[in-house]
Amino acid sequence: MQQLEDERPKKKLTPYLLYCVSTAVIGSLQFGYNTGVINAPEQKLRVFFQNVSSDRYGEPFSPGTTTMVWSFAVAIFSVGGMIGSFSVGTMVNKFGRRKSMVIANVLAVLGGGLMGLSSLSRSFEMVIIGRFIIGVFCGLCTGLTPMYVGEIAPTAVRGAFGTLHQLGVVIGILVAQIFGLESLLGSDDLWPWLLALTILPAVLQSIMLPFCPESPRYLLIVLNKEEEARKALERLRGCEDVSEDIQEMKEEGMKMAMEKKVTMLELFRSPNYRQPIIIAIILQLSQQLSGINAVFYYSTGIFKTAGVTQPIYATIGAGVVNTVFTVVSLFLVERAGRRTLHLIGLAGMAISALLMTISLSLVANTPSLSYLAIAAVFGFVASFEMGPGPIPWFIVAELFSQGPRPAAMAVSGCSNWTANFLVGLVFPKLEETIGAYVFLIFMVLLILFFIFTYLRVPETKGRTFDEIEQGFAVKPASSPVPDAVFISQPEVQDPAPLSPTEKVPMVDLPSEKQS
């Protein structure tokens, strides 16, 4: 027993494993950067659109047309994200995890190049097309990174490594906020460089990826290359004894071989997959419909109300809080568990949303309440990064075995991007109509997500993919129809039970004659 405990730490963390995970998480950083980078140069881009219109048509766009072009440039990113996330399953099955990340980086270079050259080419269309291509790239990243990291990480640290995806996202957002400052790349002349900067991490990741192995699960279960999978595991785990991992993958592969290929529709048809895919979708919705994007949108106004002279720096402060609490969840996720952290995060956000509603609705008469609003913003952001921020991305990879995992990642990722797109469309109108009371809507949604998580979401901490899958597979046994099938299997203690009616006359009598 002591020997087993001594061996376990060796399998947990090795420099090579950390290198591979860090390389993959560059994709998460890209997603965060491209999500946050468009906010800082908004006014510069609006002026650019009008200047291009003047050059082409002899008069600038009207304010309404400028807003429409700007909104389209922002929204097209989410449309690209939906397409990218929906393509993850097909891509990883055809090219594998590692090669898919390399191919995705081609899109990053192409999209970044178009945006970077838009000012020189006097073309606002290049900004829009570039944002769309970058959106497709980011949609792929939101599926590829958690999948690859989840498949190469040991079970004992899989949750902590899964949180690294969200850490990469928030660091990317923070970097975008910092580089977007007027004194750096957010100026009238340098904004194209700000948008094109995404090319650098794409090139860096493409250089680093060839030194990373393909996912051992993909090698063994999909390609049936046991020797290559064994070698990859030995390098990742830092020891030669990887028989336990290999055996677990073989068992998963045998179950997968007995099943027909899992399509996206099959996820909803099969009783074994229906519950986990619904959980995966609801968890992704709990991230986007929590109101986190709305809070970041509103934060500048809140900080202005509080008398902050340069609210951009306060917004960067919120980004720092974002990053710090993602690191905190990184250390807590394997101790407290995924489900517990998600519940704590949802509860904290609901309370913060209520405080924001109260303080913002009364701040005109009681100016001191603006500080409560600021505290509520920071509390909301901190709670988000404790649970709803990181957990939905990697728990999806944990809820499914190798067969349905690509399709599940595609469906859940697409639901996340769709919700993101809808919030972006609906929130400005809601905020215009009901003001600070918009956060009451998010509070109600957060309470509903809390109830669902409490009643339906299982704890996956420390469990293998196979154990998690069995937790869902057992449930049909309690339903009336499959009972006859599942009850007969535990009773297989006689030599060869062929059927309930033929078991005694057809099996037991011949065996007595032979004896």
Coordinates of C-alpha atoms in Angstrom, one line a residue:
M1 CA 0.0 0.0 0.0
Q2 CA 2.8 2.4 0.9
Q3 CA 4.5 1.5 -2.3
L4 CA 1.4 2.4 -4.3
E5 CA 1.2 5.8 -2.6
D6 CA 4.9 6.4 -3.3
E7 CA 4.4 5.7 -7.0
R8 CA 1.4 8.0 -7.4
P9 CA 3.3 11.3 -7.1
K10 CA 5.6 10.3 -9.8
K11 CA 2.7 9.8 -12.1
K12 CA 1.1 13.1 -11.3
L13 CA 3.5 15.8 -12.5
T14 CA 6.5 15.7 -14.8
P15 CA 8.2 18.6 -16.6
Y16 CA 7.2 17.0 -20.0
L17 CA 3.5 16.8 -18.9
L18 CA 3.6 20.4 -17.8
Y19 CA 5.2 21.4 -21.1
C20 CA 2.4 19.6 -23.1
V21 CA -0.4 21.1 -21.0
S22 CA 1.1 24.6 -21.3
T23 CA 1.4 24.2 -25.0
A24 CA -2.2 23.2 -25.4
V25 CA -3.4 26.1 -23.1
I26 CA -1.9 28.6 -25.5
G27 CA -5.2 28.0 -27.4
S28 CA -7.2 29.0 -24.4
L29 CA -5.2 32.2 -24.1
Q30 CA -6.0 32.9 -27.7
F31 CA -9.7 32.5 -27.1
G32 CA -9.5 34.9 -24.1
Y33 CA -7.4 37.5 -26.0
N34 CA -9.7 37.6 -29.0
T35 CA -12.8 37.8 -26.8
G36 CA -11.5 40.9 -25.0
V37 CA -9.4 42.6 -27.6
I38 CA -12.3 44.2 -29.6
N39 CA -13.5 46.3 -26.7
A40 CA -10.6 48.8 -26.3
P41 CA -10.4 50.0 -29.9
E42 CA -14.1 50.4 -30.4
Q43 CA -14.0 54.2 -31.0
K44 CA -11.0 53.8 -33.3
L45 CA -12.7 51.2 -35.4
R46 CA -15.9 53.3 -35.7
V47 CA -13.8 56.2 -37.0
F48 CA -12.0 53.8 -39.4
F49 CA -15.4 52.6 -40.7
Q50 CA -16.5 56.2 -41.3
N51 CA -13.2 57.2 -43.0
V52 CA -13.3 54.2 -45.3
S53 CA -16.9 55.2 -46.2
S54 CA -15.8 58.8 -47.0
D55 CA -13.0 57.5 -49.2
R56 CA -15.2 55.2 -51.1
Y57 CA -18.6 56.9 -51.3
G58 CA -17.7 60.5 -50.7
E59 CA -19.6 60.7 -47.3
P60 CA -19.1 58.9 -44.0
F61 CA -21.5 56.3 -42.7
S62 CA -24.4 57.7 -40.6
P63 CA -24.1 57.0 -36.8
G64 CA -26.8 54.2 -37.2
T65 CA -24.9 52.5 -40.1
T66 CA -21.6 52.8 -38.2
T67 CA -23.2 51.1 -35.2
M68 CA -24.7 48.4 -37.4
V69 CA -21.3 47.7 -39.0
W70 CA -19.6 47.7 -35.6
S71 CA -22.3 45.3 -34.1
F72 CA -21.9 43.0 -37.1
A73 CA -18.1 42.9 -36.6
V74 CA -18.6 42.0 -32.9
A75 CA -21.4 39.5 -33.4
I76 CA -19.7 37.6 -36.4
F77 CA -17.1 36.4 -33.9
S78 CA -19.7 34.4 -32.0
V79 CA -21.2 33.0 -35.3
G80 CA -17.7 31.8 -36.2
G81 CA -17.3 30.3 -32.7
M82 CA -20.6 28.3 -33.2
I83 CA -19.3 26.9 -36.5
G84 CA -15.8 26.1 -35.0
S85 CA -17.1 24.4 -31.9
F86 CA -19.6 22.4 -34.0
S87 CA -16.7 21.2 -36.2
V88 CA -14.6 19.9 -33.3
G89 CA -16.0 16.3 -33.3
T90 CA -15.4 15.8 -37.0
M91 CA -12.0 17.4 -37.0
V92 CA -10.5 15.4 -34.0
N93 CA -11.8 12.1 -35.4
K94 CA -10.2 12.7 -38.8
F95 CA -6.9 14.4 -37.8
G96 CA -6.4 13.6 -34.1
R97 CA -6.1 16.1 -31.3
R98 CA -2.6 17.5 -31.8
K99 CA -2.8 17.9 -35.6
S100 CA -6.2 19.6 -35.3
M101 CA -4.6 22.3 -33.1
V102 CA -1.9 22.9 -35.7
I103 CA -4.6 23.2 -38.4
A104 CA -6.6 25.6 -36.3
N105 CA -3.6 27.9 -35.9
V106 CA -3.6 28.4 -39.7
L107 CA -7.0 30.1 -39.2
A108 CA -5.5 32.3 -36.5
V109 CA -2.7 33.5 -38.8
L110 CA -5.1 34.1 -41.6
G111 CA -7.7 36.0 -39.5
G112 CA -5.1 38.0 -37.6
G113 CA -3.4 38.9 -40.9
L114 CA -6.6 40.2 -42.5
M115 CA -7.4 42.4 -39.5
G116 CA -3.8 43.6 -39.3
L117 CA -3.8 44.7 -42.9
S118 CA -7.3 46.2 -42.9
S119 CA -6.1 49.7 -42.2
L120 CA -3.4 49.6 -44.9
S121 CA -5.9 48.2 -47.4
R122 CA -8.6 50.7 -46.4
S123 CA -11.1 47.8 -46.0
F124 CA -13.5 47.4 -43.1
E125 CA -14.7 44.1 -44.7
M126 CA -11.3 42.7 -43.8
V127 CA -11.9 43.4 -40.1
I128 CA -15.3 41.6 -40.3
I129 CA -14.0 38.6 -42.3
G130 CA -10.9 38.4 -40.0
R131 CA -13.2 38.4 -36.9
F132 CA -15.3 35.6 -38.4
I133 CA -12.2 33.4 -39.1
I134 CA -10.8 34.2 -35.6
G135 CA -14.2 33.2 -34.2
V136 CA -14.0 29.8 -36.0
F137 CA -10.5 29.3 -34.6
C138 CA -11.6 30.2 -31.1
G139 CA -14.6 27.8 -31.4
L140 CA -12.2 25.0 -32.2
C141 CA -9.9 26.0 -29.3
T142 CA -12.8 25.8 -26.8
G143 CA -13.2 22.1 -27.7
L144 CA -9.6 21.0 -28.6
T145 CA -7.8 22.4 -25.5
P146 CA -10.0 20.9 -22.8
M147 CA -10.2 17.6 -24.7
Y148 CA -6.5 17.2 -25.2
V149 CA -5.6 18.3 -21.6
G150 CA -8.3 16.0 -20.2
E151 CA -7.0 13.0 -22.1
I152 CA -3.3 13.4 -21.3
A153 CA -3.8 14.4 -17.6
P154 CA -3.6 11.7 -14.8
T155 CA -7.0 11.2 -13.0
A156 CA -5.6 12.7 -9.8
V157 CA -4.9 16.1 -11.3
R158 CA -7.4 16.1 -14.2
G159 CA -9.6 18.7 -12.5
A160 CA -6.7 21.1 -11.7
F161 CA -5.4 20.8 -15.3
G162 CA -8.9 21.3 -16.7
T163 CA -9.1 24.6 -14.8
L164 CA -5.9 25.7 -16.7
H165 CA -8.1 26.2 -19.8
Q166 CA -10.1 28.9 -18.0
L167 CA -6.9 30.4 -16.5
G168 CA -5.6 30.7 -20.1
V169 CA -8.8 32.4 -21.1
V170 CA -8.8 35.0 -18.3
I171 CA -5.1 35.7 -18.7
G172 CA -5.8 36.3 -22.4
I173 CA -8.6 38.7 -21.6
L174 CA -6.3 40.6 -19.1
V175 CA -3.5 40.8 -21.7
A176 CA -6.0 42.2 -24.2
Q177 CA -7.1 44.8 -21.7
I178 CA -3.5 45.9 -21.0
F179 CA -2.3 46.0 -24.6
G180 CA -5.5 47.9 -25.5
L181 CA -4.5 50.9 -23.4
E182 CA -4.0 54.1 -25.4
S183 CA -0.4 54.3 -24.3
L184 CA 0.4 50.8 -25.8
L185 CA -1.5 49.4 -28.8
G186 CA -4.9 51.0 -28.4
S187 CA -3.9 54.2 -30.3
D188 CA -5.3 55.5 -33.6
D189 CA -2.2 54.2 -35.5
L190 CA -1.5 50.9 -33.7
W191 CA -5.0 49.3 -33.3
P192 CA -4.4 47.0 -36.4
W193 CA -1.3 45.6 -34.5
L194 CA -3.5 45.0 -31.5
L195 CA -5.9 42.8 -33.5
A196 CA -3.1 41.1 -35.4
L197 CA -1.1 40.2 -32.3
T198 CA -3.0 36.9 -32.1
I199 CA -0.6 35.6 -34.8
L200 CA 2.3 35.4 -32.4
P201 CA 0.9 32.8 -30.0
A202 CA -0.5 30.8 -32.9
V203 CA 3.0 30.6 -34.4
L204 CA 4.5 29.8 -31.0
Q205 CA 2.1 27.0 -30.4
S206 CA 2.7 25.6 -33.9
I207 CA 6.4 25.4 -33.1
M208 CA 5.8 23.7 -29.7
L209 CA 3.2 21.2 -30.7
P210 CA 5.4 18.8 -32.7
F211 CA 7.3 18.1 -29.4
C212 CA 4.0 17.0 -27.8
P213 CA 2.6 13.5 -28.2
E214 CA -0.8 12.7 -29.7
S215 CA -3.4 11.9 -27.1
P216 CA -2.6 8.4 -25.8
R217 CA -6.4 7.6 -25.7
Y218 CA -6.7 8.6 -29.3
L219 CA -3.7 6.5 -30.3
L220 CA -4.9 3.4 -28.5
I221 CA -8.7 3.5 -28.7
V222 CA -9.2 5.1 -32.1
L223 CA -6.0 4.2 -34.0
N224 CA -5.3 0.9 -32.1
K225 CA -1.6 1.8 -31.8
E226 CA -0.8 0.4 -28.4
E227 CA 3.0 0.7 -28.6
E228 CA 2.8 4.4 -29.5
A229 CA 0.3 5.1 -26.8
R230 CA 2.5 3.3 -24.3
K231 CA 5.5 5.4 -25.3
A232 CA 3.5 8.6 -25.0
L233 CA 2.2 7.7 -21.6
E234 CA 5.7 6.7 -20.4
R235 CA 7.0 10.2 -21.3
L236 CA 4.0 12.0 -19.8
R237 CA 4.0 10.0 -16.6
G238 CA 7.8 9.8 -16.2
C239 CA 7.8 6.1 -15.4
E240 CA 7.8 2.8 -17.4
D241 CA 4.9 1.2 -15.5
V242 CA 1.8 2.6 -17.3
S243 CA 0.0 -0.7 -17.4
E244 CA -2.8 0.6 -15.2
D245 CA -3.5 3.5 -17.7
I246 CA -3.2 1.1 -20.7
Q247 CA -5.6 -1.3 -19.1
E248 CA -8.2 1.4 -18.3
M249 CA -8.0 2.6 -22.0
K250 CA -8.3 -0.9 -23.3
E251 CA -11.5 -1.5 -21.2
E252 CA -12.9 1.8 -22.5
G253 CA -11.9 0.8 -26.0
M254 CA -13.6 -2.6 -25.7
K255 CA -16.8 -1.0 -24.6
M256 CA -16.6 1.6 -27.4
A257 CA -16.0 -1.2 -29.9
M258 CA -19.3 -2.9 -28.8
E259 CA -21.2 0.3 -29.4
K260 CA -22.1 1.8 -32.7
K261 CA -20.6 5.1 -33.7
V262 CA -22.0 7.9 -31.6
T263 CA -23.5 10.8 -33.6
M264 CA -24.8 14.1 -32.2
L265 CA -28.4 12.9 -32.5
E266 CA -27.5 9.6 -30.8
L267 CA -26.4 11.6 -27.7
F268 CA -30.0 12.6 -27.2
R269 CA -31.6 9.3 -28.3
S270 CA -29.6 7.0 -26.2
P271 CA -30.6 6.8 -22.5
N272 CA -27.0 6.3 -21.5
Y273 CA -26.0 9.6 -23.1
R274 CA -29.1 11.7 -22.7
Q275 CA -28.6 12.7 -19.1
P276 CA -24.9 13.6 -19.4
I277 CA -25.4 15.6 -22.6
I278 CA -28.3 17.6 -20.9
I279 CA -26.0 18.2 -17.9
A280 CA -23.2 19.3 -20.2
I281 CA -25.5 21.8 -22.1
I282 CA -27.0 23.2 -18.9
L283 CA -23.6 23.7 -17.3
Q284 CA -22.4 25.6 -20.5
L285 CA -25.6 27.7 -20.3
S286 CA -25.0 28.4 -16.7
Q287 CA -21.7 30.0 -17.7
Q288 CA -23.0 32.3 -20.4
L289 CA -26.5 33.1 -18.9
S290 CA -24.9 33.9 -15.5
G291 CA -24.5 37.5 -16.6
I292 CA -20.7 37.6 -16.5
N293 CA -20.4 39.4 -19.9
A294 CA -23.1 41.8 -18.8
V295 CA -21.2 42.7 -15.6
F296 CA -18.0 43.3 -17.6
Y297 CA -20.1 45.5 -20.0
Y298 CA -21.6 47.4 -17.0
S299 CA -18.4 47.6 -14.9
T300 CA -17.0 50.8 -16.6
G301 CA -20.3 52.7 -15.8
I302 CA -20.2 51.4 -12.2
F303 CA -16.6 52.6 -11.7
K304 CA -17.5 56.0 -13.2
T305 CA -20.4 56.3 -10.7
A306 CA -17.9 55.6 -7.9
G307 CA -15.8 58.5 -9.0
V308 CA -12.9 56.5 -10.5
T309 CA -11.2 59.0 -12.8
Q310 CA -9.9 56.3 -15.3
P311 CA -12.4 53.4 -15.2
I312 CA -10.3 51.4 -17.7
Y313 CA -7.8 50.7 -14.9
A314 CA -10.5 49.6 -12.6
T315 CA -11.8 47.3 -15.4
I316 CA -8.2 45.9 -15.6
G317 CA -8.4 45.4 -11.8
A318 CA -11.5 43.3 -12.3
G319 CA -9.5 41.3 -14.9
V320 CA -6.8 40.8 -12.2
V321 CA -9.5 39.5 -9.7
N322 CA -10.7 37.3 -12.6
T323 CA -7.2 35.7 -12.9
V324 CA -6.4 35.4 -9.2
F325 CA -9.6 33.5 -8.4
T326 CA -9.1 31.2 -11.4
V327 CA -5.8 30.3 -9.7
V328 CA -7.6 29.8 -6.4
S329 CA -10.1 27.4 -8.1
L330 CA -7.1 25.6 -9.6
F331 CA -6.0 24.5 -6.1
L332 CA -9.5 23.9 -4.8
V333 CA -11.0 21.8 -7.6
E334 CA -9.3 18.5 -6.5
R335 CA -10.0 19.2 -2.8
A336 CA -13.6 20.6 -2.8
G337 CA -14.7 18.9 -6.0
R338 CA -16.3 20.2 -9.2
R339 CA -19.9 20.1 -8.1
T340 CA -19.2 21.8 -4.8
L341 CA -17.2 24.6 -6.4
H342 CA -19.9 25.1 -9.1
L343 CA -22.6 25.4 -6.4
I344 CA -20.5 27.9 -4.4
G345 CA -19.8 30.0 -7.5
L346 CA -23.5 30.1 -8.5
A347 CA -24.6 31.0 -5.0
G348 CA -22.0 33.8 -4.8
M349 CA -23.0 35.2 -8.2
A350 CA -26.7 35.2 -7.3
I351 CA -26.0 37.1 -4.0
S352 CA -23.7 39.6 -5.8
A353 CA -26.3 40.1 -8.6
L354 CA -28.9 41.0 -5.9
L355 CA -26.5 43.5 -4.3
M356 CA -25.7 45.1 -7.6
T357 CA -29.4 45.5 -8.4
I358 CA -30.0 47.2 -5.0
S359 CA -27.0 49.4 -5.1
L360 CA -27.3 50.5 -8.7
S361 CA -31.1 51.3 -8.4
L362 CA -30.5 53.4 -5.2
V363 CA -27.1 55.0 -6.0
A364 CA -28.6 58.2 -7.4
N365 CA -30.1 59.0 -4.0
T366 CA -27.3 57.4 -1.9
P367 CA -23.9 57.9 -3.6
S368 CA -22.1 55.8 -1.0
L369 CA -23.8 52.7 -2.4
S370 CA -21.6 53.0 -5.5
Y371 CA -18.9 51.3 -3.4
L372 CA -21.2 48.4 -2.6
A373 CA -21.7 48.1 -6.3
I374 CA -18.0 47.9 -6.9
A375 CA -17.6 45.3 -4.2
A376 CA -20.5 43.4 -5.8
V377 CA -18.8 43.5 -9.2
F378 CA -15.6 42.0 -7.7
G379 CA -17.6 39.4 -5.8
F380 CA -19.5 38.4 -8.9
V381 CA -16.3 38.0 -10.9
A382 CA -14.6 36.1 -8.1
S383 CA -17.6 33.7 -7.7
F384 CA -17.7 33.2 -11.5
E385 CA -14.1 32.0 -11.5
M386 CA -14.6 29.7 -8.6
G387 CA -17.1 27.5 -10.5
P388 CA -19.1 28.6 -13.6
G389 CA -16.0 29.9 -15.3
P390 CA -13.7 26.9 -15.4
I391 CA -15.8 23.8 -14.6
P392 CA -18.3 23.6 -17.6
W393 CA -15.4 23.4 -20.0
F394 CA -13.6 20.4 -18.6
I395 CA -16.4 18.5 -16.9
V396 CA -17.9 17.8 -20.3
A397 CA -14.8 15.8 -21.2
E398 CA -15.1 13.9 -17.9
L399 CA -18.8 13.0 -18.4
F400 CA -18.2 11.1 -21.6
S401 CA -16.0 8.1 -22.7
Q402 CA -13.8 8.2 -25.8
G403 CA -16.6 7.3 -28.2
P404 CA -19.1 10.0 -27.6
R405 CA -16.7 12.6 -26.2
P406 CA -16.0 14.5 -29.6
A407 CA -19.7 14.8 -30.4
A408 CA -20.5 15.9 -26.8
M409 CA -17.7 18.5 -26.9
A410 CA -19.1 19.8 -30.2
V411 CA -22.7 20.0 -29.0
S412 CA -21.9 21.6 -25.6
G413 CA -19.4 24.0 -27.1
C414 CA -21.9 25.1 -29.7
S415 CA -24.6 25.7 -27.0
N416 CA -22.0 27.9 -25.1
W417 CA -21.3 30.0 -28.2
T418 CA -25.0 30.2 -29.1
A419 CA -25.9 31.5 -25.6
N420 CA -22.9 34.0 -25.8
F421 CA -24.3 35.3 -29.1
L422 CA -27.9 35.6 -27.8
V423 CA -26.7 37.5 -24.6
G424 CA -24.8 39.8 -26.9
L425 CA -27.9 40.6 -28.9
V426 CA -30.5 40.8 -26.1
F427 CA -28.6 42.4 -23.2
P428 CA -28.1 45.9 -24.6
K429 CA -31.9 46.2 -25.3
L430 CA -32.8 44.7 -21.8
E431 CA -30.4 47.1 -20.1
E432 CA -31.8 50.0 -22.0
T433 CA -35.4 49.0 -21.0
I434 CA -35.1 48.0 -17.4
G435 CA -31.7 49.4 -16.3
A436 CA -30.1 47.8 -13.2
Y437 CA -33.0 45.5 -12.8
V438 CA -31.6 43.4 -15.6
F439 CA -29.4 41.7 -13.0
L440 CA -32.6 40.3 -11.3
I441 CA -33.1 38.2 -14.4
F442 CA -29.6 36.8 -14.1
M443 CA -30.2 36.2 -10.4
V444 CA -33.3 34.1 -11.1
L445 CA -31.4 32.1 -13.8
L446 CA -28.5 31.6 -11.4
I447 CA -30.9 30.2 -8.7
L448 CA -32.4 27.8 -11.3
F449 CA -28.9 26.6 -12.3
F450 CA -28.0 26.1 -8.7
I451 CA -31.1 23.9 -8.1
F452 CA -30.3 21.9 -11.3
T453 CA -26.6 21.4 -10.3
Y454 CA -27.6 20.3 -6.8
L455 CA -30.2 17.8 -8.0
R456 CA -28.6 16.4 -11.2
V457 CA -24.8 17.0 -11.5
P458 CA -22.6 14.2 -10.2
E459 CA -19.2 14.7 -8.5
T460 CA -16.5 13.5 -10.9
K461 CA -13.5 14.3 -8.7
G462 CA -11.0 11.3 -8.5
R463 CA -13.1 9.1 -10.7
T464 CA -11.9 7.5 -14.0
F465 CA -13.9 8.1 -17.2
D466 CA -15.2 4.6 -17.1
E467 CA -16.5 5.0 -13.5
I468 CA -18.2 8.2 -14.4
E469 CA -19.9 6.6 -17.4
Q470 CA -21.0 3.6 -15.3
G471 CA -22.7 6.1 -13.0
F472 CA -25.0 7.1 -15.8
A473 CA -25.3 3.6 -17.4
V474 CA -26.7 2.1 -14.1
K475 CA -29.7 4.4 -14.1
P476 CA -31.7 2.6 -16.9
A477 CA -31.6 -0.5 -14.7
S478 CA -34.2 1.1 -12.4
S479 CA -36.7 1.7 -15.3
P480 CA -39.4 -0.8 -16.0
V481 CA -38.4 -1.8 -19.5
P482 CA -34.7 -2.7 -19.2
D483 CA -35.2 -4.5 -15.8
A484 CA -35.5 -8.0 -17.4
V485 CA -32.2 -7.4 -19.1
F486 CA -30.1 -5.9 -16.3
I487 CA -31.5 -8.2 -13.5
S488 CA -30.6 -11.3 -15.4
Q489 CA -26.9 -10.3 -15.6
P490 CA -26.1 -10.2 -11.9
E491 CA -27.7 -13.7 -11.5
V492 CA -25.2 -15.3 -13.9
Q493 CA -23.9 -17.7 -11.3
D494 CA -25.1 -20.9 -13.0
P495 CA -22.8 -22.4 -15.7
A496 CA -24.4 -20.8 -18.8
P497 CA -27.8 -19.2 -18.4
L498 CA -29.1 -18.8 -22.0
S499 CA -32.5 -17.4 -21.2
P500 CA -34.9 -17.1 -18.2
T501 CA -37.1 -20.0 -19.4
E502 CA -34.5 -22.4 -20.7
K503 CA -32.0 -22.1 -18.0
V504 CA -32.9 -25.2 -16.0
P505 CA -33.9 -27.8 -18.6
M506 CA -31.3 -26.8 -21.3
V507 CA -28.2 -26.2 -19.1
D508 CA -28.4 -27.9 -15.7
L509 CA -29.6 -31.4 -16.9
P510 CA -26.8 -32.0 -19.5
S511 CA -24.2 -30.8 -16.9
E512 CA -25.4 -33.5 -14.5
K513 CA -25.1 -36.2 -17.1
Q514 CA -21.5 -35.3 -17.9
S515 CA -20.6 -35.6 -14.2

